Amino acid sequence: KGIFMLLKVFGDLKQRFPDLDLTFAGSGSSDAALHEAIAATGLPDLRFLGRLDSTGVHREIARTDLVVCPTLSSFNEGLALVGLEAAAHGIPTLTSTVVPALDLLGPACKTFQVDDATDMNHALSTLIATPSSYTELLAHIPQVRDRLYDPSLSWGSQLAKVLLDI
């Protein structure tokens, strides 16, 4: 899903931004390989939490500054709810251009070209080194939150409109 590309980019960025930390959450077929890759870096400030329950997901999102969804073109991504969960917590997202949630996240999300570690590095560097670029993402979060919590946009409301021919 792009986790190894993110790990490599983190290693590059850690040299320039020593206070940077990275937490991986979720579980999949690459868990063991990710544990090994993290250990091989010898870098501090790297964590792999594995699968989290909903309380854990919300706790970890709330403690972060940015959620990165590094989906590759070879991975068939669904909606990528983590970006929407991040927006609900007031946290912006960085994601590859192939993630379908981009339409919903809009300007509260920064993108990098899918499969391009150099572009991911550039996007993260910009967000870290240029506080105004991060602040701009934060400024758009309320628009996303409003849509997430608008009951008139729920599937039930949309179904009722169709059934009642409103």
CSV table of N, CA and C in Angstrom, one decimal:
chain,number,residue,atom,x,y,z
A,1,LYS,N,0.8,-1.2,0.0
A,1,LYS,CA,0.0,0.0,0.0
A,1,LYS,C,0.9,1.3,0.0
A,2,GLY,N,2.1,1.1,0.0
A,2,GLY,CA,3.0,2.3,-0.1
A,2,GLY,C,3.8,2.5,1.3
A,3,ILE,N,3.6,1.6,2.2
A,3,ILE,CA,4.3,1.8,3.5
A,3,ILE,C,5.8,1.8,3.4
A,4,PHE,N,6.3,1.0,2.5
A,4,PHE,CA,7.8,0.9,2.4
A,4,PHE,C,8.3,2.2,1.8
A,5,MET,N,7.6,2.7,0.8
A,5,MET,CA,8.0,4.0,0.2
A,5,MET,C,7.9,5.1,1.3
A,6,LEU,N,6.9,5.1,2.1
A,6,LEU,CA,6.8,6.1,3.2
A,6,LEU,C,8.0,5.9,4.2
A,7,LEU,N,8.3,4.7,4.5
A,7,LEU,CA,9.4,4.5,5.4
A,7,LEU,C,10.7,5.0,4.9
A,8,LYS,N,11.0,4.8,3.6
A,8,LYS,CA,12.2,5.3,2.9
A,8,LYS,C,12.2,6.9,3.0
A,9,VAL,N,11.0,7.5,2.6
A,9,VAL,CA,11.0,8.9,2.7
A,9,VAL,C,11.2,9.5,4.1
A,10,PHE,N,10.6,8.8,5.1
A,10,PHE,CA,10.8,9.2,6.5
A,10,PHE,C,12.3,9.2,6.8
A,11,GLY,N,13.0,8.1,6.4
A,11,GLY,CA,14.5,8.1,6.6
A,11,GLY,C,15.2,9.2,6.0
A,12,ASP,N,14.8,9.6,4.8
A,12,ASP,CA,15.4,10.8,4.2
A,12,ASP,C,15.1,12.1,4.9
A,13,LEU,N,13.8,12.2,5.3
A,13,LEU,CA,13.4,13.5,6.0
A,13,LEU,C,14.0,13.6,7.4
A,14,LYS,N,14.1,12.5,8.1
A,14,LYS,CA,14.6,12.5,9.5
A,14,LYS,C,16.0,13.1,9.6
A,15,GLN,N,16.8,13.1,8.5
A,15,GLN,CA,18.1,13.7,8.5
A,15,GLN,C,18.0,15.2,8.6
A,16,ARG,N,17.0,15.8,7.9
A,16,ARG,CA,16.8,17.2,7.9
A,16,ARG,C,15.9,17.7,9.0
A,17,PHE,N,15.0,16.9,9.4
A,17,PHE,CA,14.0,17.2,10.5
A,17,PHE,C,14.1,16.2,11.6
A,18,PRO,N,15.0,16.4,12.5
A,18,PRO,CA,15.3,15.3,13.5
A,18,PRO,C,14.2,15.1,14.5
A,19,ASP,N,13.3,16.0,14.6
A,19,ASP,CA,12.1,15.9,15.6
A,19,ASP,C,11.0,15.1,15.0
A,20,LEU,N,11.1,14.7,13.7
A,20,LEU,CA,10.0,14.0,13.0
A,20,LEU,C,9.8,12.6,13.6
A,21,ASP,N,8.6,12.2,13.7
A,21,ASP,CA,8.3,10.8,14.1
A,21,ASP,C,7.2,10.2,13.2
A,22,LEU,N,7.2,8.9,13.1
A,22,LEU,CA,6.3,8.2,12.2
A,22,LEU,C,5.7,7.0,12.9
A,23,THR,N,4.4,6.9,12.8
A,23,THR,CA,3.7,5.8,13.4
A,23,THR,C,2.9,5.1,12.3
A,24,PHE,N,3.1,3.8,12.1
A,24,PHE,CA,2.3,3.0,11.2
A,24,PHE,C,1.2,2.3,12.0
A,25,ALA,N,0.0,2.3,11.5
A,25,ALA,CA,-1.1,1.6,12.1
A,25,ALA,C,-1.9,0.9,11.0
A,26,GLY,N,-2.4,-0.3,11.4
A,26,GLY,CA,-3.1,-1.1,10.5
A,26,GLY,C,-2.4,-2.5,10.4
A,27,SER,N,-3.0,-3.4,9.7
A,27,SER,CA,-2.4,-4.7,9.6
A,27,SER,C,-2.7,-5.3,8.2
A,28,GLY,N,-1.7,-6.1,7.8
A,28,GLY,CA,-1.9,-6.7,6.5
A,28,GLY,C,-0.8,-7.8,6.3
A,29,SER,N,-0.7,-8.2,5.1
A,29,SER,CA,0.2,-9.3,4.8
A,29,SER,C,1.7,-8.9,4.9
A,30,SER,N,2.0,-7.6,5.0
A,30,SER,CA,3.4,-7.1,5.1
A,30,SER,C,3.8,-6.8,6.5
A,31,ASP,N,3.1,-7.2,7.5
A,31,ASP,CA,3.4,-6.8,8.9
A,31,ASP,C,4.8,-7.3,9.3
A,32,ALA,N,5.2,-8.5,9.1
A,32,ALA,CA,6.5,-9.0,9.5
A,32,ALA,C,7.6,-8.2,8.7
A,33,ALA,N,7.4,-8.0,7.4
A,33,ALA,CA,8.4,-7.3,6.6
A,33,ALA,C,8.5,-5.9,7.1
A,34,LEU,N,7.4,-5.2,7.5
A,34,LEU,CA,7.5,-3.9,8.0
A,34,LEU,C,8.3,-3.8,9.3
A,35,HIS,N,8.0,-4.8,10.2
A,35,HIS,CA,8.8,-4.8,11.5
A,35,HIS,C,10.3,-4.9,11.2
A,36,GLU,N,10.6,-5.8,10.2
A,36,GLU,CA,12.0,-6.0,9.9
A,36,GLU,C,12.6,-4.7,9.3
A,37,ALA,N,11.9,-4.1,8.4
A,37,ALA,CA,12.4,-2.9,7.7
A,37,ALA,C,12.6,-1.7,8.7
A,38,ILE,N,11.6,-1.6,9.7
A,38,ILE,CA,11.8,-0.6,10.7
A,38,ILE,C,13.0,-0.8,11.5
A,39,ALA,N,13.2,-2.1,12.0
A,39,ALA,CA,14.4,-2.4,12.8
A,39,ALA,C,15.7,-2.2,12.0
A,40,ALA,N,15.6,-2.5,10.7
A,40,ALA,CA,16.9,-2.3,9.9
A,40,ALA,C,17.3,-0.8,9.7
A,41,THR,N,16.3,0.1,9.8
A,41,THR,CA,16.7,1.5,9.7
A,41,THR,C,17.5,2.0,10.8
A,42,GLY,N,17.3,1.4,12.0
A,42,GLY,CA,18.0,1.9,13.2
A,42,GLY,C,17.5,3.3,13.6
A,43,LEU,N,16.5,3.8,13.0
A,43,LEU,CA,16.0,5.2,13.3
A,43,LEU,C,15.1,5.2,14.5
A,44,PRO,N,15.3,6.2,15.3
A,44,PRO,CA,14.4,6.4,16.4
A,44,PRO,C,13.1,7.0,15.9
A,45,ASP,N,12.1,7.0,16.8
A,45,ASP,CA,10.8,7.7,16.5
A,45,ASP,C,10.0,7.0,15.5
A,46,LEU,N,10.2,5.7,15.4
A,46,LEU,CA,9.4,4.9,14.4
A,46,LEU,C,8.6,3.9,15.3
A,47,ARG,N,7.2,3.8,15.0
A,47,ARG,CA,6.4,2.9,15.7
A,47,ARG,C,5.5,2.1,14.7
A,48,PHE,N,5.3,0.9,15.0
A,48,PHE,CA,4.3,0.1,14.2
A,48,PHE,C,3.3,-0.5,15.2
A,49,LEU,N,2.1,0.0,15.2
A,49,LEU,CA,1.1,-0.4,16.2
A,49,LEU,C,0.3,-1.6,15.7
A,50,GLY,N,0.3,-1.9,14.5
A,50,GLY,CA,-0.6,-3.0,14.0
A,50,GLY,C,-2.0,-2.6,14.0
A,51,ARG,N,-2.9,-3.6,14.0
A,51,ARG,CA,-4.3,-3.4,14.0
A,51,ARG,C,-4.8,-2.8,15.2
A,52,LEU,N,-5.6,-1.7,15.1
A,52,LEU,CA,-6.2,-1.0,16.2
A,52,LEU,C,-7.7,-1.2,16.2
A,53,ASP,N,-8.3,-1.1,17.4
A,53,ASP,CA,-9.8,-1.1,17.5
A,53,ASP,C,-10.2,0.4,17.2
A,54,SER,N,-11.5,0.6,17.2
A,54,SER,CA,-11.9,2.0,16.8
A,54,SER,C,-11.4,3.0,17.8
A,55,THR,N,-11.4,2.7,19.1
A,55,THR,CA,-10.9,3.6,20.1
A,55,THR,C,-9.4,3.9,19.9
A,56,GLY,N,-8.7,2.9,19.6
A,56,GLY,CA,-7.2,3.1,19.3
A,56,GLY,C,-7.0,3.9,18.0
A,57,VAL,N,-7.8,3.7,17.0
A,57,VAL,CA,-7.7,4.5,15.8
A,57,VAL,C,-7.9,6.0,16.1
A,58,HIS,N,-9.0,6.3,16.8
A,58,HIS,CA,-9.3,7.7,17.1
A,58,HIS,C,-8.3,8.3,18.0
A,59,ARG,N,-7.8,7.5,19.0
A,59,ARG,CA,-6.7,8.0,19.9
A,59,ARG,C,-5.5,8.4,19.1
A,60,GLU,N,-5.0,7.5,18.2
A,60,GLU,CA,-3.8,7.8,17.4
A,60,GLU,C,-4.0,8.9,16.5
A,61,ILE,N,-5.1,9.0,15.8
A,61,ILE,CA,-5.3,10.1,14.9
A,61,ILE,C,-5.3,11.4,15.6
A,62,ALA,N,-6.0,11.5,16.8
A,62,ALA,CA,-6.1,12.7,17.6
A,62,ALA,C,-4.7,13.2,18.1
A,63,ARG,N,-3.7,12.3,18.2
A,63,ARG,CA,-2.4,12.7,18.7
A,63,ARG,C,-1.4,13.0,17.6
A,64,THR,N,-1.9,13.0,16.4
A,64,THR,CA,-0.9,13.2,15.3
A,64,THR,C,-1.1,14.6,14.6
A,65,ASP,N,-0.2,15.0,13.8
A,65,ASP,CA,-0.3,16.3,13.1
A,65,ASP,C,-0.8,16.1,11.7
A,66,LEU,N,-0.5,14.9,11.1
A,66,LEU,CA,-0.8,14.6,9.7
A,66,LEU,C,-1.0,13.1,9.5
A,67,VAL,N,-2.0,12.8,8.8
A,67,VAL,CA,-2.2,11.4,8.4
A,67,VAL,C,-1.7,11.2,6.9
A,68,VAL,N,-0.9,10.2,6.7
A,68,VAL,CA,-0.4,9.9,5.3
A,68,VAL,C,-1.0,8.6,4.8
A,69,CYS,N,-1.6,8.7,3.7
A,69,CYS,CA,-2.2,7.5,3.0
A,69,CYS,C,-1.4,7.3,1.7
A,70,PRO,N,-0.3,6.5,1.8
A,70,PRO,CA,0.6,6.4,0.7
A,70,PRO,C,0.2,5.3,-0.4
A,71,THR,N,-1.0,5.2,-0.7
A,71,THR,CA,-1.5,4.1,-1.6
A,71,THR,C,-0.8,4.2,-2.9
A,72,LEU,N,-0.4,3.0,-3.4
A,72,LEU,CA,0.3,2.9,-4.7
A,72,LEU,C,-0.7,2.5,-5.8
A,73,SER,N,-0.4,2.7,-7.0
A,73,SER,CA,-1.3,2.3,-8.1
A,73,SER,C,-1.5,0.8,-8.2
A,74,SER,N,-0.7,0.0,-7.6
A,74,SER,CA,-0.8,-1.4,-7.7
A,74,SER,C,-1.8,-1.9,-6.6
A,75,PHE,N,-2.3,-1.0,-5.7
A,75,PHE,CA,-3.2,-1.4,-4.6
A,75,PHE,C,-4.6,-0.9,-5.0
A,76,ASN,N,-5.5,-1.8,-4.9
A,76,ASN,CA,-6.9,-1.4,-5.2
A,76,ASN,C,-7.5,-0.8,-4.0
A,77,GLU,N,-7.4,0.5,-3.8
A,77,GLU,CA,-7.9,1.2,-2.6
A,77,GLU,C,-9.4,1.4,-2.7
A,78,GLY,N,-10.0,1.2,-1.6
A,78,GLY,CA,-11.4,1.6,-1.4
A,78,GLY,C,-11.5,3.1,-1.1
A,79,LEU,N,-12.4,3.4,-0.3
A,79,LEU,CA,-12.6,4.8,0.1
A,79,LEU,C,-11.5,5.5,0.9
A,80,ALA,N,-10.7,4.7,1.6
A,80,ALA,CA,-9.6,5.2,2.4
A,80,ALA,C,-10.2,6.1,3.5
A,81,LEU,N,-11.0,5.4,4.4
A,81,LEU,CA,-11.7,6.1,5.5
A,81,LEU,C,-10.8,6.9,6.4
A,82,VAL,N,-9.5,6.5,6.5
A,82,VAL,CA,-8.6,7.2,7.4
A,82,VAL,C,-8.5,8.7,7.2
A,83,GLY,N,-8.6,9.1,5.9
A,83,GLY,CA,-8.6,10.5,5.6
A,83,GLY,C,-9.8,11.2,6.1
A,84,LEU,N,-10.9,10.6,6.1
A,84,LEU,CA,-12.2,11.2,6.6
A,84,LEU,C,-12.2,11.2,8.1
A,85,GLU,N,-11.6,10.1,8.7
A,85,GLU,CA,-11.5,10.0,10.1
A,85,GLU,C,-10.6,11.1,10.6
A,86,ALA,N,-9.5,11.4,9.9
A,86,ALA,CA,-8.6,12.4,10.3
A,86,ALA,C,-9.3,13.8,10.2
A,87,ALA,N,-10.0,14.0,9.2
A,87,ALA,CA,-10.7,15.3,9.0
A,87,ALA,C,-11.7,15.5,10.2
A,88,ALA,N,-12.4,14.4,10.6
A,88,ALA,CA,-13.3,14.5,11.7
A,88,ALA,C,-12.6,14.9,13.0
A,89,HIS,N,-11.3,14.6,13.1
A,89,HIS,CA,-10.5,15.0,14.3
A,89,HIS,C,-9.8,16.3,14.0
A,90,GLY,N,-10.0,16.9,12.9
A,90,GLY,CA,-9.3,18.2,12.6
A,90,GLY,C,-7.9,18.1,12.1
A,91,ILE,N,-7.6,16.9,11.6
A,91,ILE,CA,-6.2,16.6,11.2
A,91,ILE,C,-6.2,16.5,9.6
A,92,PRO,N,-5.3,17.2,9.0
A,92,PRO,CA,-5.2,17.1,7.5
A,92,PRO,C,-4.5,15.8,7.1
A,93,THR,N,-4.6,15.5,5.8
A,93,THR,CA,-4.1,14.3,5.2
A,93,THR,C,-3.2,14.6,4.0
A,94,LEU,N,-2.2,13.7,3.9
A,94,LEU,CA,-1.4,13.7,2.7
A,94,LEU,C,-1.6,12.4,2.0
A,95,THR,N,-2.0,12.4,0.8
A,95,THR,CA,-2.3,11.1,0.1
A,95,THR,C,-1.9,11.1,-1.3
A,96,SER,N,-1.7,9.9,-1.9
A,96,SER,CA,-1.3,9.8,-3.3
A,96,SER,C,-2.6,10.1,-4.1
A,97,THR,N,-2.3,10.5,-5.4
A,97,THR,CA,-3.3,10.9,-6.3
A,97,THR,C,-4.3,9.9,-6.7
A,98,VAL,N,-4.1,8.6,-6.3
A,98,VAL,CA,-5.0,7.5,-6.7
A,98,VAL,C,-6.1,7.2,-5.6
A,99,VAL,N,-6.0,7.9,-4.5
A,99,VAL,CA,-7.0,7.6,-3.4
A,99,VAL,C,-8.3,8.2,-3.7
A,100,PRO,N,-9.4,7.4,-3.7
A,100,PRO,CA,-10.7,7.9,-4.1
A,100,PRO,C,-11.3,9.0,-3.1
A,101,ALA,N,-10.8,9.0,-1.9
A,101,ALA,CA,-11.4,10.0,-0.9
A,101,ALA,C,-11.0,11.4,-1.3
A,102,LEU,N,-10.1,11.7,-2.2
A,102,LEU,CA,-9.7,13.0,-2.6
A,102,LEU,C,-10.9,13.9,-2.9
A,103,ASP,N,-11.9,13.4,-3.5
A,103,ASP,CA,-13.1,14.2,-3.9
A,103,ASP,C,-13.8,14.7,-2.6
A,104,LEU,N,-13.8,13.9,-1.6
A,104,LEU,CA,-14.4,14.3,-0.3
A,104,LEU,C,-13.5,15.2,0.5
A,105,LEU,N,-12.2,15.0,0.5
A,105,LEU,CA,-11.3,15.8,1.3
A,105,LEU,C,-10.9,17.1,0.7
A,106,GLY,N,-10.9,17.2,-0.6
A,106,GLY,CA,-10.7,18.5,-1.3
A,106,GLY,C,-9.5,19.2,-0.8
A,107,PRO,N,-9.6,20.5,-0.5
A,107,PRO,CA,-8.4,21.3,-0.2
A,107,PRO,C,-7.9,21.0,1.3
A,108,ALA,N,-8.5,20.1,2.0
A,108,ALA,CA,-8.1,19.8,3.3
A,108,ALA,C,-7.0,18.6,3.2
A,109,CYS,N,-6.7,18.3,2.0
A,109,CYS,CA,-5.8,17.2,1.7
A,109,CYS,C,-4.7,17.7,0.7
A,110,LYS,N,-3.5,17.3,1.0
A,110,LYS,CA,-2.4,17.6,0.0
A,110,LYS,C,-2.1,16.3,-0.7
A,111,THR,N,-1.8,16.3,-1.9
A,111,THR,CA,-1.5,15.1,-2.7
A,111,THR,C,0.0,15.0,-3.2
A,112,PHE,N,0.4,13.8,-3.4
A,112,PHE,CA,1.7,13.6,-4.2
A,112,PHE,C,1.4,12.6,-5.3
A,113,GLN,N,2.1,12.7,-6.3
A,113,GLN,CA,1.9,11.8,-7.5
A,113,GLN,C,2.1,10.3,-7.1
A,114,VAL,N,1.1,9.5,-7.4
A,114,VAL,CA,1.1,8.1,-7.0
A,114,VAL,C,2.4,7.5,-7.5
A,115,ASP,N,3.0,6.6,-6.7
A,115,ASP,CA,4.2,5.8,-6.9
A,115,ASP,C,5.5,6.6,-7.0
A,116,ASP,N,5.4,7.9,-6.6
A,116,ASP,CA,6.6,8.8,-6.7
A,116,ASP,C,7.1,9.2,-5.4
A,117,ALA,N,8.1,8.5,-4.9
A,117,ALA,CA,8.7,8.8,-3.6
A,117,ALA,C,9.3,10.2,-3.5
A,118,THR,N,9.9,10.7,-4.7
A,118,THR,CA,10.4,12.0,-4.7
A,118,THR,C,9.3,13.1,-4.5
A,119,ASP,N,8.2,12.9,-5.1
A,119,ASP,CA,7.1,13.8,-4.9
A,119,ASP,C,6.5,13.7,-3.5
A,120,MET,N,6.5,12.5,-2.9
A,120,MET,CA,6.0,12.4,-1.6
A,120,MET,C,7.0,13.1,-0.6
A,121,ASN,N,8.2,13.0,-0.8
A,121,ASN,CA,9.3,13.6,-0.1
A,121,ASN,C,9.1,15.2,-0.2
A,122,HIS,N,8.9,15.6,-1.4
A,122,HIS,CA,8.7,17.1,-1.6
A,122,HIS,C,7.4,17.6,-0.9
A,123,ALA,N,6.3,16.8,-1.0
A,123,ALA,CA,5.1,17.3,-0.3
A,123,ALA,C,5.3,17.3,1.2
A,124,LEU,N,5.9,16.3,1.8
A,124,LEU,CA,6.1,16.3,3.2
A,124,LEU,C,7.1,17.4,3.6
A,125,SER,N,8.1,17.6,2.9
A,125,SER,CA,9.1,18.6,3.2
A,125,SER,C,8.4,20.0,3.2
A,126,THR,N,7.6,20.2,2.2
A,126,THR,CA,6.9,21.5,2.1
A,126,THR,C,6.0,21.7,3.4
A,127,LEU,N,5.2,20.7,3.8
A,127,LEU,CA,4.4,20.8,4.9
A,127,LEU,C,5.1,21.0,6.2
A,128,ILE,N,6.3,20.4,6.3
A,128,ILE,CA,7.1,20.6,7.5
A,128,ILE,C,7.8,21.9,7.5
A,129,ALA,N,8.5,22.3,6.5
A,129,ALA,CA,9.3,23.5,6.4
A,129,ALA,C,8.5,24.8,6.2
A,130,THR,N,7.3,24.7,5.7
A,130,THR,CA,6.5,25.9,5.4
A,130,THR,C,5.2,25.8,6.2
A,131,PRO,N,5.2,26.3,7.4
A,131,PRO,CA,4.1,26.2,8.3
A,131,PRO,C,2.8,26.7,7.6
A,132,SER,N,2.9,27.7,6.8
A,132,SER,CA,1.7,28.3,6.1
A,132,SER,C,1.0,27.2,5.2
A,133,SER,N,1.8,26.3,4.7
A,133,SER,CA,1.1,25.3,3.8
A,133,SER,C,0.3,24.3,4.7
A,134,TYR,N,0.8,24.0,5.9
A,134,TYR,CA,0.1,23.2,6.8
A,134,TYR,C,-1.1,23.9,7.3
A,135,THR,N,-1.0,25.2,7.7
A,135,THR,CA,-2.1,26.0,8.2
A,135,THR,C,-3.2,26.1,7.2
A,136,GLU,N,-2.8,26.2,5.9
A,136,GLU,CA,-3.8,26.3,4.8
A,136,GLU,C,-4.7,25.0,4.8
A,137,LEU,N,-4.0,23.8,5.0
A,137,LEU,CA,-4.8,22.6,5.0
A,137,LEU,C,-5.8,22.6,6.2
A,138,LEU,N,-5.3,23.0,7.4
A,138,LEU,CA,-6.1,23.1,8.6
A,138,LEU,C,-7.3,24.0,8.4
A,139,ALA,N,-7.1,25.1,7.6
A,139,ALA,CA,-8.2,26.0,7.4
A,139,ALA,C,-9.4,25.4,6.6
A,140,HIS,N,-9.1,24.4,5.9
A,140,HIS,CA,-10.2,23.8,5.0
A,140,HIS,C,-10.9,22.6,5.7
A,141,ILE,N,-10.3,22.2,6.9
A,141,ILE,CA,-10.9,21.0,7.6
A,141,ILE,C,-12.4,21.3,7.9
A,142,PRO,N,-12.8,22.5,8.4
A,142,PRO,CA,-14.2,22.6,8.8
A,142,PRO,C,-15.2,22.4,7.7
A,143,GLN,N,-14.8,22.7,6.4
A,143,GLN,CA,-15.7,22.4,5.3
A,143,GLN,C,-15.9,20.9,5.2
A,144,VAL,N,-14.9,20.1,5.4
A,144,VAL,CA,-15.0,18.6,5.3
A,144,VAL,C,-15.8,18.1,6.4
A,145,ARG,N,-15.5,18.6,7.6
A,145,ARG,CA,-16.3,18.2,8.8
A,145,ARG,C,-17.8,18.5,8.6
A,146,ASP,N,-18.1,19.7,8.1
A,146,ASP,CA,-19.5,20.0,7.9
A,146,ASP,C,-20.2,19.0,7.0
A,147,ARG,N,-19.5,18.6,6.0
A,147,ARG,CA,-20.1,17.6,5.1
A,147,ARG,C,-20.3,16.2,5.7
A,148,LEU,N,-19.3,15.9,6.6
A,148,LEU,CA,-19.3,14.6,7.2
A,148,LEU,C,-20.5,14.5,8.2
A,149,TYR,N,-20.8,15.6,8.8
A,149,TYR,CA,-21.9,15.6,9.9
A,149,TYR,C,-23.2,16.2,9.4
A,150,ASP,N,-23.4,16.4,8.1
A,150,ASP,CA,-24.6,16.9,7.6
A,150,ASP,C,-25.6,15.8,7.3
A,151,PRO,N,-26.7,15.7,8.1
A,151,PRO,CA,-27.6,14.5,8.0
A,151,PRO,C,-28.3,14.5,6.7
A,152,SER,N,-28.4,15.6,6.0
A,152,SER,CA,-29.1,15.7,4.7
A,152,SER,C,-28.3,15.0,3.6
A,153,LEU,N,-27.0,14.7,3.9
A,153,LEU,CA,-26.1,14.1,2.9
A,153,LEU,C,-26.0,12.6,3.2
A,154,SER,N,-26.6,12.1,4.2
A,154,SER,CA,-26.5,10.6,4.5
A,154,SER,C,-27.1,9.8,3.5
A,155,TRP,N,-26.7,8.5,3.4
A,155,TRP,CA,-27.4,7.6,2.4
A,155,TRP,C,-28.8,7.5,2.7
A,156,GLY,N,-29.2,7.5,4.0
A,156,GLY,CA,-30.6,7.3,4.4
A,156,GLY,C,-31.5,8.5,3.8
A,157,SER,N,-30.9,9.7,4.0
A,157,SER,CA,-31.6,10.9,3.4
A,157,SER,C,-31.7,10.9,1.9
A,158,GLN,N,-30.7,10.4,1.3
A,158,GLN,CA,-30.7,10.3,-0.2
A,158,GLN,C,-31.7,9.3,-0.6
A,159,LEU,N,-31.7,8.1,0.1
A,159,LEU,CA,-32.7,7.1,-0.3
A,159,LEU,C,-34.1,7.6,-0.1
A,160,ALA,N,-34.4,8.3,1.0
A,160,ALA,CA,-35.7,8.8,1.3
A,160,ALA,C,-36.1,9.8,0.2
A,161,LYS,N,-35.2,10.6,-0.3
A,161,LYS,CA,-35.5,11.5,-1.4
A,161,LYS,C,-36.0,10.8,-2.6
A,162,VAL,N,-35.3,9.7,-2.9
A,162,VAL,CA,-35.6,8.9,-4.1
A,162,VAL,C,-37.0,8.2,-3.9
A,163,LEU,N,-37.2,7.6,-2.8
A,163,LEU,CA,-38.4,6.9,-2.5
A,163,LEU,C,-39.6,7.8,-2.4
A,164,LEU,N,-39.4,9.0,-1.9
A,164,LEU,CA,-40.5,9.9,-1.7
A,164,LEU,C,-40.6,10.9,-2.9
A,165,ASP,N,-39.7,10.7,-3.8
A,165,ASP,CA,-39.7,11.6,-5.0
A,165,ASP,C,-39.6,13.0,-4.7
A,166,ILE,N,-38.7,13.4,-3.7
A,166,ILE,CA,-38.6,14.8,-3.3
A,166,ILE,C,-37.6,15.5,-4.2
